C-alpha cells in the first residue's frame, strides 16, 4: 500500500515508452522483465541489464517502486544468470523481485533483496501465505479466487498478524486489468506440446487465442461450436466494481500488459488512477464508471469480464481474433526537431495525411505516450489544413519532442 494509505497501482513496462507512460499517468509502481527469464521473454520488447540504472533513476525521481519480474521456471543452466540479474537489480536499488522458483527466492533473500511471490505459485489459502511469509513481503494471489476468498485471506493476515521478512504485515496483490489465460494462474503446456515453446519459460505461442473446430474421429462428424475461440477468455476488467476490490483489503492492484503499446499503458493507468482516487474521495459512481469503461475500450482488449472475482464458475470467451479496441493508431511520421522557447515540434510526414482536428499520439522512450487534438499547424512554413507524405509539419506541443519520437493519428477502428 502507498504512503497515502491508498491501494498501490502497479503498471506494466515492456520498454522505455511504456515506462514513461506509466510514470506520467499516476502509477505507484512498475514491473518489468530483463533478458529472457521472465514471462514475456518472447516479447519483441524487453529491457537489458544495462537499462536497470536508468529505470531506477526515472522511477526514483517520481517516487515510484520498481519490481523486476524473474518468474519463470528455472533450470540448472540458468542459475548463474539469475545471480547476475539479481546482483544487478540489487546494485541498481530496485525495490523487489517478483519470483516463483525457489532458487530465485533463495538467492534474493541471500543478498537481502525484497521478494514478491508471483501468481505462478498459485496461492489460494492462508496456510500457504504463512509459509511464504518466511521469504516474502507481498504475494500475488491465484487468479482463480473470488473476492470473498481474497477478503478471507486479507482478514486472516490481519487477525493472525502474519508478517514478512520486513517485519510488516504481508501485503496481498491481485490482478485488476488485462489479459486472462485459460490455464490455472498462467501454468499452461499447450504451447510446449505443439511448438516445444514453453509458456512457463515466457515463450507462449498463444494456442488458446486461435480458432478451433471439434471433429469426431470415428465418423468425421464436425461439431458446430457457438464460438470458435473457445479457449480465449475475454480480458479482465475491475473498474466497474473497484469499490468491492478495494474493500477486500488488498494492498496492490496489478495491471497486466508488458507486451502492450505505450498508449495502452497510458490509458489504462490513467483510468484506474482516476477510479482509485475517486473511491478514496467518495466520488466513485456509476456515471464515472460508464466513462471509464468507454476509455478502456479504446485501447487493446478482447472484450471485458470480471474474471472469477464475482463468483462465476465459467469463463467468458472472446468471439473475435485479436483486439476489439474502438480506436487504433496509424503511423504518420517522426520527430525532427523541437524549438524549446516557442514550444513547437517539427515532424516529417512519412505515411498518411494529417489534418487539422485529428487526434494525434506522440510516443518515444523519454516522451512516453501523449495524445492531443491537432488544432493548428504549419506545413512547409504555410498555414494549411492538411499535411501529406514528404511534407515538413510544425505543431505547437507543450512537451519536448525528440528525433526518436513517432507521430500517429488516432482513428476509429
mmCIF file of C-alpha atoms in Angstrom:
data_model
loop_
_atom_site.group_PDB
_atom_site.id
_atom_site.type_symbol
_atom_site.label_atom_id
_atom_site.label_comp_id
_atom_site.label_asym_id
_atom_site.label_seq_id
_atom_site.Cartn_x
_atom_site.Cartn_y
_atom_site.Cartn_z
ATOM 1 C CA UNK A 1 0.000 0.000 0.000
ATOM 2 C CA UNK A 2 1.178 3.536 -0.718
ATOM 3 C CA UNK A 3 2.231 6.033 1.945
ATOM 4 C CA UNK A 4 -1.076 7.845 1.377
ATOM 5 C CA UNK A 5 -2.933 4.724 2.528
ATOM 6 C CA UNK A 6 -4.410 4.121 -0.927
ATOM 7 C CA UNK A 7 -4.200 0.814 -2.759
ATOM 8 C CA UNK A 8 -0.997 0.656 -4.821
ATOM 9 C CA UNK A 9 -1.490 0.871 -8.597
ATOM 10 C CA UNK A 10 1.110 -1.287 -10.360
ATOM 11 C CA UNK A 11 1.745 -0.753 -14.069
ATOM 12 C CA UNK A 12 3.464 -2.909 -16.709
ATOM 13 C CA UNK A 13 6.524 -1.661 -18.585
ATOM 14 C CA UNK A 14 7.819 -3.527 -21.619
ATOM 15 C CA UNK A 15 10.085 -0.716 -22.820
ATOM 16 C CA UNK A 16 11.002 2.883 -22.020
ATOM 17 C CA UNK A 17 7.952 4.284 -23.868
ATOM 18 C CA UNK A 18 5.612 2.266 -21.652
ATOM 19 C CA UNK A 19 7.669 3.001 -18.543
ATOM 20 C CA UNK A 20 7.372 6.736 -19.131
ATOM 21 C CA UNK A 21 3.661 6.399 -19.914
ATOM 22 C CA UNK A 22 3.172 4.659 -16.557
ATOM 23 C CA UNK A 23 5.100 7.365 -14.711
ATOM 24 C CA UNK A 24 3.225 10.188 -16.448
ATOM 25 C CA UNK A 25 -0.207 8.753 -15.701
ATOM 26 C CA UNK A 26 -0.035 8.050 -11.992
ATOM 27 C CA UNK A 27 1.399 4.572 -11.406
ATOM 28 C CA UNK A 28 2.646 3.897 -7.872
ATOM 29 C CA UNK A 29 4.919 1.073 -9.037
ATOM 30 C CA UNK A 30 6.071 -0.591 -12.253
ATOM 31 C CA UNK A 31 7.098 -4.151 -13.069
ATOM 32 C CA UNK A 32 9.301 -5.219 -15.951
ATOM 33 C CA UNK A 33 11.365 -8.094 -17.294
ATOM 34 C CA UNK A 34 15.052 -8.202 -18.185
ATOM 35 C CA UNK A 35 16.608 -10.539 -20.740
ATOM 36 C CA UNK A 36 14.941 -13.954 -21.111
ATOM 37 C CA UNK A 37 13.947 -15.193 -17.649
ATOM 38 C CA UNK A 38 10.534 -13.564 -17.390
ATOM 39 C CA UNK A 39 7.033 -14.491 -18.508
ATOM 40 C CA UNK A 40 7.231 -12.178 -21.532
ATOM 41 C CA UNK A 41 10.638 -13.377 -22.705
ATOM 42 C CA UNK A 42 9.465 -13.768 -26.317
ATOM 43 C CA UNK A 43 8.076 -10.227 -26.453
ATOM 44 C CA UNK A 44 9.853 -8.092 -29.036
ATOM 45 C CA UNK A 45 10.391 -5.508 -26.321
ATOM 46 C CA UNK A 46 12.420 -6.308 -23.232
ATOM 47 C CA UNK A 47 14.882 -4.376 -21.105
ATOM 48 C CA UNK A 48 18.541 -5.348 -20.713
ATOM 49 C CA UNK A 49 20.676 -5.380 -17.575
ATOM 50 C CA UNK A 50 22.283 -2.147 -18.782
ATOM 51 C CA UNK A 51 18.865 -0.435 -18.621
ATOM 52 C CA UNK A 52 18.371 -1.053 -14.882
ATOM 53 C CA UNK A 53 20.114 2.101 -13.585
ATOM 54 C CA UNK A 54 18.081 4.312 -15.936
ATOM 55 C CA UNK A 55 14.831 2.574 -14.944
ATOM 56 C CA UNK A 56 15.668 3.030 -11.266
ATOM 57 C CA UNK A 57 16.647 6.687 -11.789
ATOM 58 C CA UNK A 58 13.400 7.623 -13.575
ATOM 59 C CA UNK A 59 11.237 5.804 -11.051
ATOM 60 C CA UNK A 60 13.044 7.193 -8.014
ATOM 61 C CA UNK A 61 12.589 10.721 -9.376
ATOM 62 C CA UNK A 62 8.826 10.063 -9.466
ATOM 63 C CA UNK A 63 8.634 8.198 -6.159
ATOM 64 C CA UNK A 64 7.615 5.000 -7.971
ATOM 65 C CA UNK A 65 8.576 1.495 -6.800
ATOM 66 C CA UNK A 66 10.412 -0.883 -9.141
ATOM 67 C CA UNK A 67 9.774 -4.624 -9.415
ATOM 68 C CA UNK A 68 11.887 -6.980 -11.518
ATOM 69 C CA UNK A 69 9.938 -9.996 -12.820
ATOM 70 C CA UNK A 70 12.079 -13.115 -12.637
ATOM 71 C CA UNK A 71 9.184 -15.537 -12.542
ATOM 72 C CA UNK A 72 9.801 -18.364 -14.995
ATOM 73 C CA UNK A 73 10.718 -21.988 -14.332
ATOM 74 C CA UNK A 74 14.473 -22.115 -13.729
ATOM 75 C CA UNK A 75 16.895 -24.826 -14.930
ATOM 76 C CA UNK A 76 20.430 -25.528 -13.734
ATOM 77 C CA UNK A 77 21.988 -23.700 -16.678
ATOM 78 C CA UNK A 78 20.032 -20.554 -15.673
ATOM 79 C CA UNK A 79 21.465 -20.301 -12.170
ATOM 80 C CA UNK A 80 24.481 -18.136 -12.992
ATOM 81 C CA UNK A 81 22.281 -15.741 -14.996
ATOM 82 C CA UNK A 82 19.852 -15.486 -12.083
ATOM 83 C CA UNK A 83 22.647 -14.374 -9.804
ATOM 84 C CA UNK A 84 23.889 -11.876 -12.365
ATOM 85 C CA UNK A 85 20.401 -10.399 -12.792
ATOM 86 C CA UNK A 86 19.673 -10.214 -9.065
ATOM 87 C CA UNK A 87 23.079 -8.723 -8.286
ATOM 88 C CA UNK A 88 22.451 -6.046 -10.931
ATOM 89 C CA UNK A 89 18.951 -5.398 -9.550
ATOM 90 C CA UNK A 90 20.364 -5.034 -6.059
ATOM 91 C CA UNK A 91 23.117 -2.684 -7.297
ATOM 92 C CA UNK A 92 20.524 -0.547 -9.117
ATOM 93 C CA UNK A 93 18.494 -0.438 -5.881
ATOM 94 C CA UNK A 94 15.324 -1.861 -7.385
ATOM 95 C CA UNK A 95 12.555 -2.313 -4.812
ATOM 96 C CA UNK A 96 11.883 -6.036 -5.169
ATOM 97 C CA UNK A 97 11.939 -9.124 -7.363
ATOM 98 C CA UNK A 98 8.754 -10.999 -8.381
ATOM 99 C CA UNK A 99 9.617 -14.700 -8.237
ATOM 100 C CA UNK A 100 8.136 -18.191 -8.371
ATOM 101 C CA UNK A 101 11.151 -20.519 -8.396
ATOM 102 C CA UNK A 102 12.723 -21.313 -5.030
ATOM 103 C CA UNK A 103 16.201 -20.770 -6.484
ATOM 104 C CA UNK A 104 15.332 -17.150 -7.252
ATOM 105 C CA UNK A 105 13.637 -16.670 -3.880
ATOM 106 C CA UNK A 106 16.615 -18.150 -2.013
ATOM 107 C CA UNK A 107 19.277 -16.067 -3.767
ATOM 108 C CA UNK A 108 17.248 -12.856 -3.462
ATOM 109 C CA UNK A 109 16.930 -13.472 0.290
ATOM 110 C CA UNK A 110 20.647 -14.269 0.476
ATOM 111 C CA UNK A 111 21.608 -10.858 -0.931
ATOM 112 C CA UNK A 112 18.937 -9.048 1.083
ATOM 113 C CA UNK A 113 16.549 -8.207 -1.752
ATOM 114 C CA UNK A 114 12.815 -7.962 -1.111
ATOM 115 C CA UNK A 115 10.787 -10.806 -2.641
ATOM 116 C CA UNK A 116 7.243 -10.757 -4.013
ATOM 117 C CA UNK A 117 5.594 -14.089 -4.800
ATOM 118 C CA UNK A 118 4.313 -14.460 -8.379
ATOM 119 C CA UNK A 119 0.807 -15.623 -9.236
ATOM 120 C CA UNK A 120 2.500 -18.679 -10.813
ATOM 121 C CA UNK A 121 2.916 -20.085 -7.273
ATOM 122 C CA UNK A 122 -0.893 -20.296 -7.106
ATOM 123 C CA UNK A 123 -1.564 -19.131 -3.522
ATOM 124 C CA UNK A 124 -5.143 -19.951 -2.542
ATOM 125 C CA UNK A 125 -5.196 -20.194 1.275
ATOM 126 C CA UNK A 126 -3.861 -18.637 4.482
ATOM 127 C CA UNK A 127 -1.532 -21.524 5.377
ATOM 128 C CA UNK A 128 0.333 -21.067 2.082
ATOM 129 C CA UNK A 129 0.568 -17.348 2.855
ATOM 130 C CA UNK A 130 2.110 -18.229 6.232
ATOM 131 C CA UNK A 131 4.688 -20.446 4.547
ATOM 132 C CA UNK A 132 5.801 -17.844 2.005
ATOM 133 C CA UNK A 133 5.806 -15.137 4.685
ATOM 134 C CA UNK A 134 9.128 -16.672 5.706
ATOM 135 C CA UNK A 135 10.551 -15.315 2.446
ATOM 136 C CA UNK A 136 8.288 -12.604 1.002
ATOM 137 C CA UNK A 137 6.524 -9.385 1.954
ATOM 138 C CA UNK A 138 3.998 -9.272 -0.893
ATOM 139 C CA UNK A 139 2.106 -12.121 -2.550
ATOM 140 C CA UNK A 140 0.056 -12.212 -5.733
ATOM 141 C CA UNK A 141 -2.974 -14.410 -5.155
ATOM 142 C CA UNK A 142 -4.134 -17.108 -7.544
ATOM 143 C CA UNK A 143 -6.163 -15.577 -10.365
ATOM 144 C CA UNK A 144 -8.999 -18.063 -9.758
ATOM 145 C CA UNK A 145 -10.019 -16.721 -6.335
ATOM 146 C CA UNK A 146 -13.267 -14.843 -5.740
ATOM 147 C CA UNK A 147 -13.285 -11.508 -3.889
ATOM 148 C CA UNK A 148 -14.856 -13.290 -0.922
ATOM 149 C CA UNK A 149 -11.899 -15.709 -0.789
ATOM 150 C CA UNK A 150 -9.415 -12.846 -1.133
ATOM 151 C CA UNK A 151 -11.156 -10.964 1.684
ATOM 152 C CA UNK A 152 -10.884 -14.048 3.941
ATOM 153 C CA UNK A 153 -7.115 -14.204 3.340
ATOM 154 C CA UNK A 154 -6.510 -10.489 3.988
ATOM 155 C CA UNK A 155 -8.649 -10.644 7.148
ATOM 156 C CA UNK A 156 -6.707 -13.658 8.442
ATOM 157 C CA UNK A 157 -3.384 -11.917 7.749
ATOM 158 C CA UNK A 158 -4.571 -9.049 9.949
ATOM 159 C CA UNK A 159 -6.108 -11.286 12.601
ATOM 160 C CA UNK A 160 -3.116 -13.612 12.866
ATOM 161 C CA UNK A 161 -0.574 -10.797 12.350
ATOM 162 C CA UNK A 162 1.271 -12.640 9.582
ATOM 163 C CA UNK A 163 4.412 -10.675 8.787
ATOM 164 C CA UNK A 164 7.043 -10.927 6.093
ATOM 165 C CA UNK A 165 10.834 -10.581 6.475
ATOM 166 C CA UNK A 166 10.496 -6.776 6.669
ATOM 167 C CA UNK A 167 8.508 -7.084 9.892
ATOM 168 C CA UNK A 168 5.387 -5.579 8.292
ATOM 169 C CA UNK A 169 2.128 -7.416 7.631
ATOM 170 C CA UNK A 170 2.134 -9.404 4.396
ATOM 171 C CA UNK A 171 0.554 -7.432 1.549
ATOM 172 C CA UNK A 172 -1.849 -9.130 -0.839
ATOM 173 C CA UNK A 173 -1.732 -8.260 -4.538
ATOM 174 C CA UNK A 174 -4.244 -9.175 -7.246
ATOM 175 C CA UNK A 175 -4.618 -8.571 -10.965
ATOM 176 C CA UNK A 176 -7.003 -5.741 -11.776
ATOM 177 C CA UNK A 177 -6.990 -5.455 -15.567
ATOM 178 C CA UNK A 178 -5.690 -7.115 -18.712
ATOM 179 C CA UNK A 179 -5.348 -10.444 -20.482
ATOM 180 C CA UNK A 180 -6.504 -13.637 -18.791
ATOM 181 C CA UNK A 181 -5.283 -17.120 -19.685
ATOM 182 C CA UNK A 182 -7.348 -20.299 -19.892
ATOM 183 C CA UNK A 183 -4.809 -22.059 -17.642
ATOM 184 C CA UNK A 184 -4.713 -22.028 -13.850
ATOM 185 C CA UNK A 185 -2.749 -18.891 -12.913
ATOM 186 C CA UNK A 186 -0.937 -18.995 -16.232
ATOM 187 C CA UNK A 187 0.510 -22.518 -15.943
ATOM 188 C CA UNK A 188 -0.134 -23.964 -19.404
ATOM 189 C CA UNK A 189 1.517 -26.660 -21.516
ATOM 190 C CA UNK A 190 -0.309 -26.309 -24.851
ATOM 191 C CA UNK A 191 2.433 -24.228 -26.413
ATOM 192 C CA UNK A 192 5.131 -26.614 -25.165
ATOM 193 C CA UNK A 193 3.385 -29.644 -26.688
ATOM 194 C CA UNK A 194 2.576 -28.020 -30.022
ATOM 195 C CA UNK A 195 5.694 -25.899 -30.648
ATOM 196 C CA UNK A 196 8.216 -27.008 -27.982
ATOM 197 C CA UNK A 197 7.915 -23.434 -26.754
ATOM 198 C CA UNK A 198 7.136 -23.281 -23.057
ATOM 199 C CA UNK A 199 4.691 -20.729 -21.693
ATOM 200 C CA UNK A 200 6.312 -21.291 -18.313
ATOM 201 C CA UNK A 201 9.587 -20.034 -19.768
ATOM 202 C CA UNK A 202 7.982 -16.880 -21.163
ATOM 203 C CA UNK A 203 7.646 -18.265 -24.702
ATOM 204 C CA UNK A 204 3.898 -18.863 -25.087
ATOM 205 C CA UNK A 205 2.651 -19.238 -28.672
ATOM 206 C CA UNK A 206 -0.908 -18.438 -27.542
ATOM 207 C CA UNK A 207 -2.606 -21.561 -28.896
ATOM 208 C CA UNK A 208 -5.677 -20.609 -26.868
ATOM 209 C CA UNK A 209 -6.235 -17.442 -28.906
ATOM 210 C CA UNK A 210 -6.779 -19.338 -32.181
ATOM 211 C CA UNK A 211 -9.909 -20.748 -33.860
ATOM 212 C CA UNK A 212 -10.749 -24.413 -33.301
ATOM 213 C CA UNK A 213 -13.197 -26.960 -34.632
ATOM 214 C CA UNK A 214 -14.121 -30.250 -32.907
ATOM 215 C CA UNK A 215 -14.247 -33.408 -35.058
ATOM 216 C CA UNK A 216 -15.465 -36.884 -34.095
ATOM 217 C CA UNK A 217 -12.512 -39.088 -35.157
ATOM 218 C CA UNK A 218 -14.682 -42.201 -35.647
ATOM 219 C CA UNK A 219 -17.230 -40.654 -38.008
ATOM 220 C CA UNK A 220 -15.504 -37.479 -39.140
ATOM 221 C CA UNK A 221 -18.543 -35.538 -37.961
ATOM 222 C CA UNK A 222 -17.662 -31.918 -37.232
ATOM 223 C CA UNK A 223 -19.320 -30.494 -34.157
ATOM 224 C CA UNK A 224 -20.595 -26.973 -34.613
ATOM 225 C CA UNK A 225 -19.405 -24.623 -31.881
ATOM 226 C CA UNK A 226 -21.187 -21.494 -30.724
ATOM 227 C CA UNK A 227 -17.779 -19.831 -30.502
ATOM 228 C CA UNK A 228 -14.680 -20.899 -32.437
ATOM 229 C CA UNK A 229 -12.486 -19.073 -29.889
ATOM 230 C CA UNK A 230 -13.494 -21.484 -27.160
ATOM 231 C CA UNK A 231 -10.234 -21.176 -25.186
ATOM 232 C CA UNK A 232 -9.613 -17.423 -25.463
ATOM 233 C CA UNK A 233 -11.001 -15.594 -22.414
ATOM 234 C CA UNK A 234 -12.116 -12.000 -22.540
ATOM 235 C CA UNK A 235 -9.845 -9.544 -20.760
ATOM 236 C CA UNK A 236 -10.186 -8.881 -17.047
ATOM 237 C CA UNK A 237 -11.653 -5.517 -16.041
ATOM 238 C CA UNK A 238 -12.435 -4.468 -12.460
ATOM 239 C CA UNK A 239 -13.013 -0.733 -12.810
ATOM 240 C CA UNK A 240 -16.789 -1.265 -12.614
ATOM 241 C CA UNK A 241 -16.560 -2.956 -9.200
ATOM 242 C CA UNK A 242 -13.341 -1.389 -7.957
ATOM 243 C CA UNK A 243 -15.022 -0.385 -4.701
ATOM 244 C CA UNK A 244 -15.581 -4.075 -3.914
ATOM 245 C CA UNK A 245 -11.970 -4.878 -4.859
ATOM 246 C CA UNK A 246 -10.531 -2.244 -2.512
ATOM 247 C CA UNK A 247 -12.917 -3.294 0.254
ATOM 248 C CA UNK A 248 -11.326 -6.776 0.284
ATOM 249 C CA UNK A 249 -8.236 -5.278 1.892
ATOM 250 C CA UNK A 250 -5.811 -5.980 -0.966
ATOM 251 C CA UNK A 251 -2.855 -3.608 -0.968
ATOM 252 C CA UNK A 252 -1.714 -3.799 -4.594
ATOM 253 C CA UNK A 253 -3.724 -3.727 -7.857
ATOM 254 C CA UNK A 254 -1.768 -5.005 -10.835
ATOM 255 C CA UNK A 255 -2.375 -4.142 -14.488
ATOM 256 C CA UNK A 256 -1.325 -6.827 -16.990
ATOM 257 C CA UNK A 257 0.327 -5.778 -20.259
ATOM 258 C CA UNK A 258 4.121 -5.824 -20.605
ATOM 259 C CA UNK A 259 3.651 -6.689 -24.270
ATOM 260 C CA UNK A 260 1.227 -3.837 -24.883
ATOM 261 C CA UNK A 261 1.836 -0.493 -26.612
ATOM 262 C CA UNK A 262 2.631 2.659 -24.583
ATOM 263 C CA UNK A 263 -0.770 4.228 -25.292
ATOM 264 C CA UNK A 264 -2.390 1.129 -23.752
ATOM 265 C CA UNK A 265 -0.353 1.639 -20.586
ATOM 266 C CA UNK A 266 -1.116 5.372 -20.562
ATOM 267 C CA UNK A 267 -4.879 4.927 -20.982
ATOM 268 C CA UNK A 268 -5.334 2.032 -18.558
ATOM 269 C CA UNK A 269 -3.114 3.518 -15.828
ATOM 270 C CA UNK A 270 -4.780 6.936 -16.152
ATOM 271 C CA UNK A 271 -8.240 5.365 -15.951
ATOM 272 C CA UNK A 272 -7.513 3.243 -12.877
ATOM 273 C CA UNK A 273 -5.690 6.164 -11.241
ATOM 274 C CA UNK A 274 -8.861 8.244 -11.605
ATOM 275 C CA UNK A 275 -11.038 5.391 -10.341
ATOM 276 C CA UNK A 276 -8.863 4.706 -7.289
ATOM 277 C CA UNK A 277 -8.687 8.397 -6.388
ATOM 278 C CA UNK A 278 -12.461 8.714 -6.829
ATOM 279 C CA UNK A 279 -13.019 5.826 -4.421
ATOM 280 C CA UNK A 280 -10.980 7.455 -1.672
ATOM 281 C CA UNK A 281 -12.540 10.864 -2.359
ATOM 282 C CA UNK A 282 -16.039 9.401 -2.118
ATOM 283 C CA UNK A 283 -16.914 10.297 -5.730
ATOM 284 C CA UNK A 284 -16.805 6.794 -7.266
ATOM 285 C CA UNK A 285 -20.167 6.401 -9.044
ATOM 286 C CA UNK A 286 -21.958 4.711 -11.916
ATOM 287 C CA UNK A 287 -21.707 7.711 -14.230
ATOM 288 C CA UNK A 288 -17.927 7.792 -13.873
ATOM 289 C CA UNK A 289 -17.711 4.026 -14.341
ATOM 290 C CA UNK A 290 -19.525 4.320 -17.676
ATOM 291 C CA UNK A 291 -16.986 6.886 -18.890
ATOM 292 C CA UNK A 292 -14.044 4.820 -17.653
ATOM 293 C CA UNK A 293 -15.336 1.752 -19.498
ATOM 294 C CA UNK A 294 -15.515 3.782 -22.725
ATOM 295 C CA UNK A 295 -11.910 4.920 -22.227
ATOM 296 C CA UNK A 296 -10.668 1.379 -21.588
ATOM 297 C CA UNK A 297 -12.471 0.117 -24.684
ATOM 298 C CA UNK A 298 -10.411 2.494 -26.857
ATOM 299 C CA UNK A 299 -7.198 0.502 -26.401
ATOM 300 C CA UNK A 300 -6.331 -3.168 -26.949
ATOM 301 C CA UNK A 301 -8.880 -5.544 -25.461
ATOM 302 C CA UNK A 302 -10.668 -8.819 -26.237
ATOM 303 C CA UNK A 303 -13.877 -7.651 -24.615
ATOM 304 C CA UNK A 304 -14.203 -7.394 -20.843
ATOM 305 C CA UNK A 305 -15.400 -9.597 -17.977
ATOM 306 C CA UNK A 306 -14.923 -9.709 -14.236
ATOM 307 C CA UNK A 307 -12.765 -12.833 -14.084
ATOM 308 C CA UNK A 308 -13.576 -15.124 -11.160
ATOM 309 C CA UNK A 309 -13.821 -12.304 -8.624
ATOM 310 C CA UNK A 310 -17.611 -12.161 -8.510
ATOM 311 C CA UNK A 311 -18.003 -15.923 -8.271
ATOM 312 C CA UNK A 312 -18.694 -17.071 -11.833
ATOM 313 C CA UNK A 313 -17.969 -20.748 -12.365
ATOM 314 C CA UNK A 314 -17.246 -20.485 -16.074
ATOM 315 C CA UNK A 315 -15.214 -18.052 -18.120
ATOM 316 C CA UNK A 316 -16.456 -15.604 -20.715
ATOM 317 C CA UNK A 317 -14.841 -16.130 -24.074
ATOM 318 C CA UNK A 318 -13.781 -13.707 -26.760
ATOM 319 C CA UNK A 319 -15.575 -14.185 -30.083
ATOM 320 C CA UNK A 320 -13.051 -12.494 -32.365
ATOM 321 C CA UNK A 321 -9.382 -12.747 -33.225
ATOM 322 C CA UNK A 322 -7.274 -10.027 -31.628
ATOM 323 C CA UNK A 323 -8.363 -6.679 -30.289
ATOM 324 C CA UNK A 324 -11.846 -5.219 -30.019
ATOM 325 C CA UNK A 325 -10.490 -1.723 -29.347
ATOM 326 C CA UNK A 326 -12.747 1.085 -30.556
ATOM 327 C CA UNK A 327 -9.707 3.083 -31.701
ATOM 328 C CA UNK A 328 -6.419 2.321 -33.438
ATOM 329 C CA UNK A 329 -3.273 4.282 -34.252
ATOM 330 C CA UNK A 330 -1.983 4.958 -37.764
ATOM 331 C CA UNK A 331 1.689 5.830 -38.275
ATOM 332 C CA UNK A 332 2.173 9.298 -39.765
ATOM 333 C CA UNK A 333 5.802 10.298 -39.308
ATOM 334 C CA UNK A 334 8.662 11.017 -36.929
ATOM 335 C CA UNK A 335 10.035 13.868 -34.860
ATOM 336 C CA UNK A 336 12.692 16.060 -36.461
ATOM 337 C CA UNK A 337 13.292 18.984 -34.112
ATOM 338 C CA UNK A 338 11.887 20.758 -31.073
ATOM 339 C CA UNK A 339 12.029 24.516 -30.604
ATOM 340 C CA UNK A 340 12.021 24.761 -26.810
ATOM 341 C CA UNK A 341 11.366 28.516 -26.439
ATOM 342 C CA UNK A 342 8.404 28.507 -28.812
ATOM 343 C CA UNK A 343 7.288 25.008 -27.705
ATOM 344 C CA UNK A 344 6.887 23.914 -31.315
ATOM 345 C CA UNK A 345 7.753 20.466 -32.699
ATOM 346 C CA UNK A 346 8.755 19.700 -36.273
ATOM 347 C CA UNK A 347 7.689 16.373 -37.780
ATOM 348 C CA UNK A 348 8.492 14.695 -41.076
ATOM 349 C CA UNK A 349 5.335 13.191 -42.618
ATOM 350 C CA UNK A 350 6.243 9.732 -43.943
ATOM 351 C CA UNK A 351 2.910 7.999 -44.453
ATOM 352 C CA UNK A 352 -0.744 9.057 -44.386
ATOM 353 C CA UNK A 353 -2.234 12.551 -44.447
ATOM 354 C CA UNK A 354 -2.507 14.598 -41.269
ATOM 355 C CA UNK A 355 -5.445 17.005 -40.942
ATOM 356 C CA UNK A 356 -6.441 19.770 -38.565
ATOM 357 C CA UNK A 357 -8.818 18.322 -35.985
ATOM 358 C CA UNK A 358 -7.113 14.913 -35.970
ATOM 359 C CA UNK A 359 -6.457 13.282 -32.610
ATOM 360 C CA UNK A 360 -2.744 12.586 -32.554
ATOM 361 C CA UNK A 361 -0.373 10.500 -30.473
ATOM 362 C CA UNK A 362 3.357 11.038 -29.933
ATOM 363 C CA UNK A 363 5.418 8.184 -28.462
ATOM 364 C CA UNK A 364 9.081 7.860 -27.543
ATOM 365 C CA UNK A 365 11.483 6.337 -24.992
ATOM 366 C CA UNK A 366 11.630 9.582 -22.989
ATOM 367 C CA UNK A 367 8.322 11.074 -24.140
ATOM 368 C CA UNK A 368 6.147 8.097 -23.196
ATOM 369 C CA UNK A 369 2.732 8.297 -24.885
ATOM 370 C CA UNK A 370 0.970 11.636 -25.202
ATOM 371 C CA UNK A 371 -2.321 12.290 -27.016
ATOM 372 C CA UNK A 372 -3.848 15.629 -28.014
ATOM 373 C CA UNK A 373 -6.099 17.247 -30.621
ATOM 374 C CA UNK A 374 -4.383 18.915 -33.579
ATOM 375 C CA UNK A 375 -5.735 22.488 -33.554
ATOM 376 C CA UNK A 376 -3.062 24.295 -35.594
ATOM 377 C CA UNK A 377 -0.031 23.516 -37.747
ATOM 378 C CA UNK A 378 2.276 24.873 -40.427
ATOM 379 C CA UNK A 379 3.010 22.711 -43.474
ATOM 380 C CA UNK A 380 6.271 23.628 -45.215
ATOM 381 C CA UNK A 381 6.003 27.015 -43.405
ATOM 382 C CA UNK A 382 2.456 27.623 -44.688
ATOM 383 C CA UNK A 383 -0.773 27.582 -42.674
ATOM 384 C CA UNK A 384 -2.539 24.628 -44.306
ATOM 385 C CA UNK A 385 -5.227 22.234 -43.107
ATOM 386 C CA UNK A 386 -3.565 19.057 -44.471
ATOM 387 C CA UNK A 387 -0.025 17.688 -44.406
ATOM 388 C CA UNK A 388 0.874 14.973 -46.907
ATOM 389 C CA UNK A 389 3.644 12.397 -47.266
ATOM 390 C CA UNK A 390 7.012 14.153 -47.691
ATOM 391 C CA UNK A 391 5.870 17.385 -46.025
ATOM 392 C CA UNK A 392 7.556 19.023 -43.072
ATOM 393 C CA UNK A 393 4.991 19.925 -40.425
ATOM 394 C CA UNK A 394 5.347 22.106 -37.318
ATOM 395 C CA UNK A 395 2.887 21.761 -34.434
ATOM 396 C CA UNK A 396 2.644 23.544 -31.064
ATOM 397 C CA UNK A 397 3.141 20.935 -28.321
ATOM 398 C CA UNK A 398 3.577 21.520 -24.560
ATOM 399 C CA UNK A 399 6.244 18.791 -24.195
ATOM 400 C CA UNK A 400 9.684 18.164 -25.688
ATOM 401 C CA UNK A 401 9.706 16.079 -28.879
ATOM 402 C CA UNK A 402 12.830 14.103 -29.796
ATOM 403 C CA UNK A 403 14.145 12.728 -33.117
ATOM 404 C CA UNK A 404 13.361 9.179 -31.933
ATOM 405 C CA UNK A 405 9.685 10.037 -31.335
ATOM 406 C CA UNK A 406 6.952 8.671 -33.587
ATOM 407 C CA UNK A 407 3.814 10.542 -34.668
ATOM 408 C CA UNK A 408 0.477 8.712 -35.095
ATOM 409 C CA UNK A 409 -3.102 9.710 -35.593
ATOM 410 C CA UNK A 410 -5.877 8.004 -33.676
ATOM 411 C CA UNK A 411 -8.794 6.771 -35.792
ATOM 412 C CA UNK A 412 -11.969 4.818 -35.150
ATOM 413 C CA UNK A 413 -11.486 1.051 -35.583
#
